[in-house]
Coordinates of C-alpha atoms and ligand atoms in Angstrom, one line a residue:
M1 CA 85.7 1.4 -7.8
K2 CA 82.4 0.5 -6.3
S3 CA 82.8 -2.8 -4.4
I4 CA 80.8 -5.9 -5.5
R5 CA 77.7 -6.5 -3.4
V6 CA 76.7 -10.1 -2.9
L7 CA 73.6 -11.5 -1.2
V8 CA 74.3 -14.8 0.5
A9 CA 71.0 -16.6 1.1
K10 CA 69.9 -20.0 2.4
P11 CA 66.6 -21.0 0.9
G12 CA 64.5 -23.8 2.4
L13 CA 64.5 -25.5 5.7
D14 CA 67.9 -26.7 6.5
G15 CA 69.3 -25.2 9.7
H16 CA 73.0 -25.2 9.1
D17 CA 74.8 -22.1 7.9
R18 CA 78.4 -22.7 8.8
G19 CA 79.3 -23.2 5.1
A20 CA 77.4 -20.1 4.0
L21 CA 79.1 -18.0 6.7
I22 CA 82.6 -19.3 5.6
I23 CA 81.8 -18.3 2.0
A24 CA 80.5 -14.9 3.2
Q25 CA 83.7 -14.2 5.1
A26 CA 85.9 -15.4 2.2
L27 CA 84.1 -13.0 -0.1
R28 CA 84.5 -10.1 2.4
D29 CA 88.2 -11.0 2.5
H30 CA 88.2 -10.4 -1.3
G31 CA 86.8 -6.9 -0.7
M32 CA 83.2 -7.6 -1.4
E33 CA 80.2 -6.4 0.6
V34 CA 78.2 -9.4 1.7
I35 CA 74.6 -9.3 3.0
Y36 CA 73.5 -12.5 4.6
T37 CA 69.8 -13.2 4.8
G38 CA 69.9 -15.7 7.6
L39 CA 68.3 -19.1 7.6
R40 CA 65.1 -20.4 6.0
Q41 CA 64.3 -17.7 3.5
S42 CA 61.6 -18.2 0.9
A43 CA 62.5 -17.6 -2.8
V44 CA 60.3 -14.5 -2.8
Q45 CA 62.0 -13.1 0.3
I46 CA 65.5 -13.7 -1.2
A47 CA 64.5 -12.0 -4.5
R48 CA 63.1 -9.0 -2.6
A49 CA 66.2 -8.7 -0.4
A50 CA 68.4 -8.9 -3.5
I51 CA 66.5 -6.0 -5.1
Q52 CA 66.4 -3.9 -1.9
E53 CA 70.1 -4.3 -1.2
D54 CA 70.9 -3.6 -4.9
V55 CA 73.3 -6.6 -5.1
D56 CA 75.4 -7.6 -8.1
V57 CA 75.0 -11.3 -7.5
V58 CA 73.0 -13.8 -5.4
G59 CA 74.8 -16.7 -3.9
L60 CA 72.5 -19.6 -2.7
S61 CA 73.6 -22.3 -0.3
S62 CA 71.7 -25.5 0.3
L63 CA 72.5 -28.6 2.3
S64 CA 69.0 -30.0 2.4
G65 CA 68.9 -31.7 -0.9
A66 CA 66.1 -29.5 -2.1
H67 CA 68.3 -27.3 -4.3
K68 CA 66.6 -28.6 -7.5
S69 CA 63.4 -27.0 -6.6
L70 CA 64.7 -24.1 -4.4
F71 CA 67.4 -22.6 -6.7
P72 CA 65.2 -22.3 -9.8
K73 CA 62.4 -20.8 -7.6
V74 CA 64.8 -18.0 -6.7
V75 CA 65.7 -17.4 -10.4
E76 CA 61.9 -17.3 -11.1
A77 CA 61.2 -14.9 -8.2
L78 CA 63.9 -12.5 -9.4
A79 CA 62.4 -12.6 -12.9
A80 CA 58.9 -12.1 -11.5
Q81 CA 60.1 -8.9 -9.7
G82 CA 61.9 -7.6 -12.8
A83 CA 65.4 -8.4 -11.7
S84 CA 66.4 -11.2 -14.0
D85 CA 69.6 -9.3 -14.6
I86 CA 70.9 -10.3 -11.2
P87 CA 72.9 -13.5 -11.7
V88 CA 72.4 -16.4 -9.3
I89 CA 75.1 -18.9 -8.3
G90 CA 74.8 -21.8 -5.9
G91 CA 76.7 -24.1 -3.7
G92 CA 76.5 -26.5 -0.8
V93 CA 75.9 -30.2 -0.9
I94 CA 75.0 -30.7 -4.6
P95 CA 75.8 -33.8 -6.5
A96 CA 77.4 -33.3 -9.9
E97 CA 74.4 -35.0 -11.5
D98 CA 72.2 -32.1 -10.6
I99 CA 74.5 -29.3 -12.1
P100 CA 73.3 -29.5 -15.7
F101 CA 69.7 -29.3 -14.5
L102 CA 70.4 -26.2 -12.3
E103 CA 72.5 -24.5 -15.0
S104 CA 69.8 -25.0 -17.6
H105 CA 67.3 -23.5 -15.1
G106 CA 68.9 -20.1 -14.9
V107 CA 71.6 -20.7 -12.2
N108 CA 74.8 -19.3 -13.6
K109 CA 77.2 -21.6 -11.9
I110 CA 77.2 -24.3 -9.2
F111 CA 80.2 -24.7 -6.9
T112 CA 80.4 -28.2 -5.4
S113 CA 81.7 -28.6 -1.8
G114 CA 85.3 -29.1 -3.0
S115 CA 85.5 -25.7 -4.7
P116 CA 88.1 -23.4 -3.1
T117 CA 86.6 -20.2 -1.8
D118 CA 89.1 -18.2 -3.8
A119 CA 87.7 -19.7 -7.0
I120 CA 84.2 -18.6 -6.1
A121 CA 85.5 -15.0 -5.4
V122 CA 87.3 -14.9 -8.8
Y123 CA 84.3 -16.2 -10.6
I124 CA 82.0 -13.6 -9.0
K125 CA 84.5 -10.8 -10.1
Q126 CA 84.5 -12.1 -13.6
L127 CA 80.8 -12.5 -13.7
V128 CA 80.1 -9.0 -12.5
Q129 CA 82.8 -7.4 -14.7
R130 CA 81.4 -9.5 -17.6
D131 CA 84.9 -10.9 -18.2
M132 CA 84.1 -14.6 -18.6
F133 CA 86.0 -17.3 -20.4
E134 CA 84.6 -18.4 -23.6
E135 CA 84.0 -22.2 -23.8
P136 CA 86.8 -24.1 -25.4
K137 CA 85.8 -24.9 -29.0
R138 CA 86.9 -28.5 -29.4
I139 CA 89.5 -31.1 -28.6
A140 CA 92.3 -30.0 -30.9
H141 CA 94.1 -33.3 -30.5
I142 CA 95.0 -36.1 -28.2
G143 CA 98.8 -36.5 -27.7
I144 CA 100.2 -40.0 -27.4
A145 CA 103.8 -40.6 -26.4
V146 CA 105.6 -43.3 -28.4
M147 CA 109.1 -44.5 -28.7
S148 CA 109.0 -44.4 -32.5
I149 CA 106.5 -42.9 -34.8
D150 CA 107.6 -45.2 -37.6
A151 CA 107.0 -48.2 -35.5
V152 CA 103.4 -47.3 -34.5
L153 CA 102.2 -45.8 -37.8
P154 CA 101.0 -49.1 -39.2
F155 CA 98.5 -49.3 -36.3
Y156 CA 97.1 -45.8 -36.9
Q157 CA 97.2 -46.0 -40.7
H158 CA 96.1 -49.5 -41.3
T159 CA 94.4 -50.9 -38.2
L160 CA 92.5 -47.7 -37.4
G161 CA 92.5 -46.5 -41.0
L162 CA 93.5 -42.9 -40.4
S163 CA 95.4 -40.8 -42.8
L164 CA 98.6 -39.1 -42.0
E165 CA 98.4 -35.4 -42.3
A166 CA 101.8 -34.1 -41.4
V167 CA 105.1 -35.0 -39.6
E168 CA 107.3 -32.3 -38.2
T169 CA 109.8 -31.6 -35.5
V170 CA 109.3 -29.1 -32.7
D171 CA 112.8 -28.3 -31.6
S172 CA 111.8 -26.3 -28.5
E173 CA 110.2 -29.5 -27.1
G174 CA 112.7 -31.9 -28.5
V175 CA 110.0 -33.9 -30.3
R176 CA 109.1 -35.3 -33.6
V177 CA 105.3 -35.2 -34.1
A178 CA 102.9 -36.9 -36.5
F179 CA 99.3 -35.8 -36.9
L180 CA 96.5 -38.1 -38.0
K181 CA 93.1 -36.6 -38.7
I182 CA 90.1 -38.1 -37.1
G183 CA 86.9 -36.1 -37.7
E184 CA 87.1 -32.6 -36.2
T185 CA 90.1 -33.6 -34.1
K186 CA 93.5 -35.3 -34.4
I187 CA 95.8 -37.8 -32.9
E188 CA 99.2 -36.4 -32.2
L189 CA 102.0 -39.0 -31.9
L190 CA 105.0 -37.7 -30.0
E191 CA 108.5 -39.2 -30.3
P192 CA 111.4 -37.9 -28.3
L193 CA 114.4 -36.5 -30.2
N194 CA 116.8 -36.5 -27.3
D195 CA 117.1 -37.4 -23.6
K196 CA 116.2 -33.9 -22.5
S197 CA 112.8 -34.1 -24.3
P198 CA 109.8 -34.0 -21.8
I199 CA 108.5 -36.9 -23.9
Q200 CA 111.6 -39.0 -23.0
S201 CA 111.0 -38.4 -19.3
F202 CA 107.4 -39.3 -19.7
L203 CA 108.3 -42.6 -21.5
T204 CA 110.9 -43.3 -18.8
K205 CA 108.4 -42.8 -16.0
K206 CA 105.2 -44.1 -17.4
G207 CA 105.9 -45.9 -20.7
E208 CA 104.1 -45.3 -24.0
G209 CA 100.5 -44.1 -23.8
I210 CA 98.2 -41.0 -23.7
H211 CA 100.4 -38.0 -22.8
H212 CA 98.0 -35.0 -23.0
I213 CA 94.7 -33.6 -24.2
A214 CA 94.8 -30.4 -26.3
V215 CA 91.9 -28.0 -26.1
E216 CA 91.3 -25.3 -28.7
V217 CA 90.6 -21.9 -27.1
D218 CA 90.4 -18.3 -28.1
H219 CA 92.4 -15.5 -26.5
L220 CA 95.2 -17.6 -24.9
D221 CA 97.0 -14.7 -23.3
A222 CA 93.9 -13.5 -21.5
R223 CA 93.1 -17.1 -20.4
L224 CA 96.7 -17.6 -19.0
K225 CA 96.5 -14.3 -17.2
K226 CA 93.3 -15.4 -15.5
Y227 CA 94.8 -18.8 -14.6
K228 CA 97.6 -16.9 -12.9
E229 CA 95.2 -14.8 -10.9
Q230 CA 93.3 -17.9 -9.9
G231 CA 96.5 -19.7 -8.8
V232 CA 96.1 -22.5 -11.4
R233 CA 99.4 -24.3 -11.8
L234 CA 100.9 -23.8 -15.2
I235 CA 103.9 -25.2 -17.1
H236 CA 103.9 -22.3 -19.5
E237 CA 103.2 -18.9 -18.0
E238 CA 103.5 -17.4 -21.5
P239 CA 102.4 -19.0 -24.7
A240 CA 105.1 -21.2 -26.5
V241 CA 105.2 -22.1 -30.1
G242 CA 103.8 -25.6 -30.8
A243 CA 103.4 -27.7 -33.9
H244 CA 102.0 -25.9 -37.1
D245 CA 103.3 -22.6 -35.5
T246 CA 100.3 -22.5 -33.2
R247 CA 100.5 -20.7 -29.8
V248 CA 100.2 -23.2 -27.0
A249 CA 100.5 -23.4 -23.2
F250 CA 100.4 -26.4 -20.9
L251 CA 98.7 -26.5 -17.5
H252 CA 100.5 -28.5 -14.8
P253 CA 99.0 -32.0 -14.4
K254 CA 98.6 -31.2 -10.7
A255 CA 96.1 -28.5 -11.7
A256 CA 93.9 -31.3 -13.3
N257 CA 94.1 -34.4 -11.2
G258 CA 97.0 -35.9 -13.1
V259 CA 95.9 -35.1 -16.6
L260 CA 98.2 -32.9 -18.7
Y261 CA 96.1 -30.3 -20.7
E262 CA 97.5 -28.2 -23.5
M263 CA 95.7 -25.0 -24.5
V264 CA 96.0 -24.4 -28.3
E265 CA 95.0 -21.0 -29.6
S266 CA 92.6 -21.0 -32.6
K267 CA 94.1 -19.7 -35.8
E268 CA 92.0 -17.0 -37.5
D269 CA 93.1 -18.1 -41.0
E270 CA 92.0 -21.8 -40.7
Ligands
ZN301 ZN1 99.9 -31.4 -28.3

């Protein structure tokens, strides 16, 4: 297979390229061919180099704080030279506040300084092979650990005024669960059925409270496979059966700064 070609470029005036060189080396370690433009390139020069070198993706690095004008200029220069099909990604010292602006101005993805270089390489491979994640569809539910569903139901039914949709047991997890509908999403109350239940260990360690956030996604198997490739820590490497016979998988809370995320696969028939 032809290897992926990446142009790493530093637009603008800042004179430090250590970060860009580290990324370039990391991408080479992932088998990519990397062309580095050197410092202080104009947007037009970068676009021209991308076309001449026939690259699959352009990676921009900026430490100068001028990314909000420089990155969109490169996107425009590529379009002006008929190469709007070459995707642009960016990194460097970029505050999270600026990411929505850049992504709405044609930059495919911004990697902040904390991004592992492996994640950038995996993203580029997916981008070039057009093998991207679809965005999750909605919050399927928020899971709340309780000692007793019956004891807390009055709050949910009467104080909040939600209606109880279903109560069932999930033997594989040792839990009894109650779902209360709230708009497009649900509250899931989780009560342990025995001492081996993960909910019991949560209650022992942390007490009652928010336990997890469930995100509805398509193609759970493919998503888990990618997570494994990316080294994302998982509790379930293969989908398990959750409430309502849905297919679910939990990410390890260490993958998400202490938050437990559940991926719930969409059901075609709902
Ligand atoms: Zn759940």
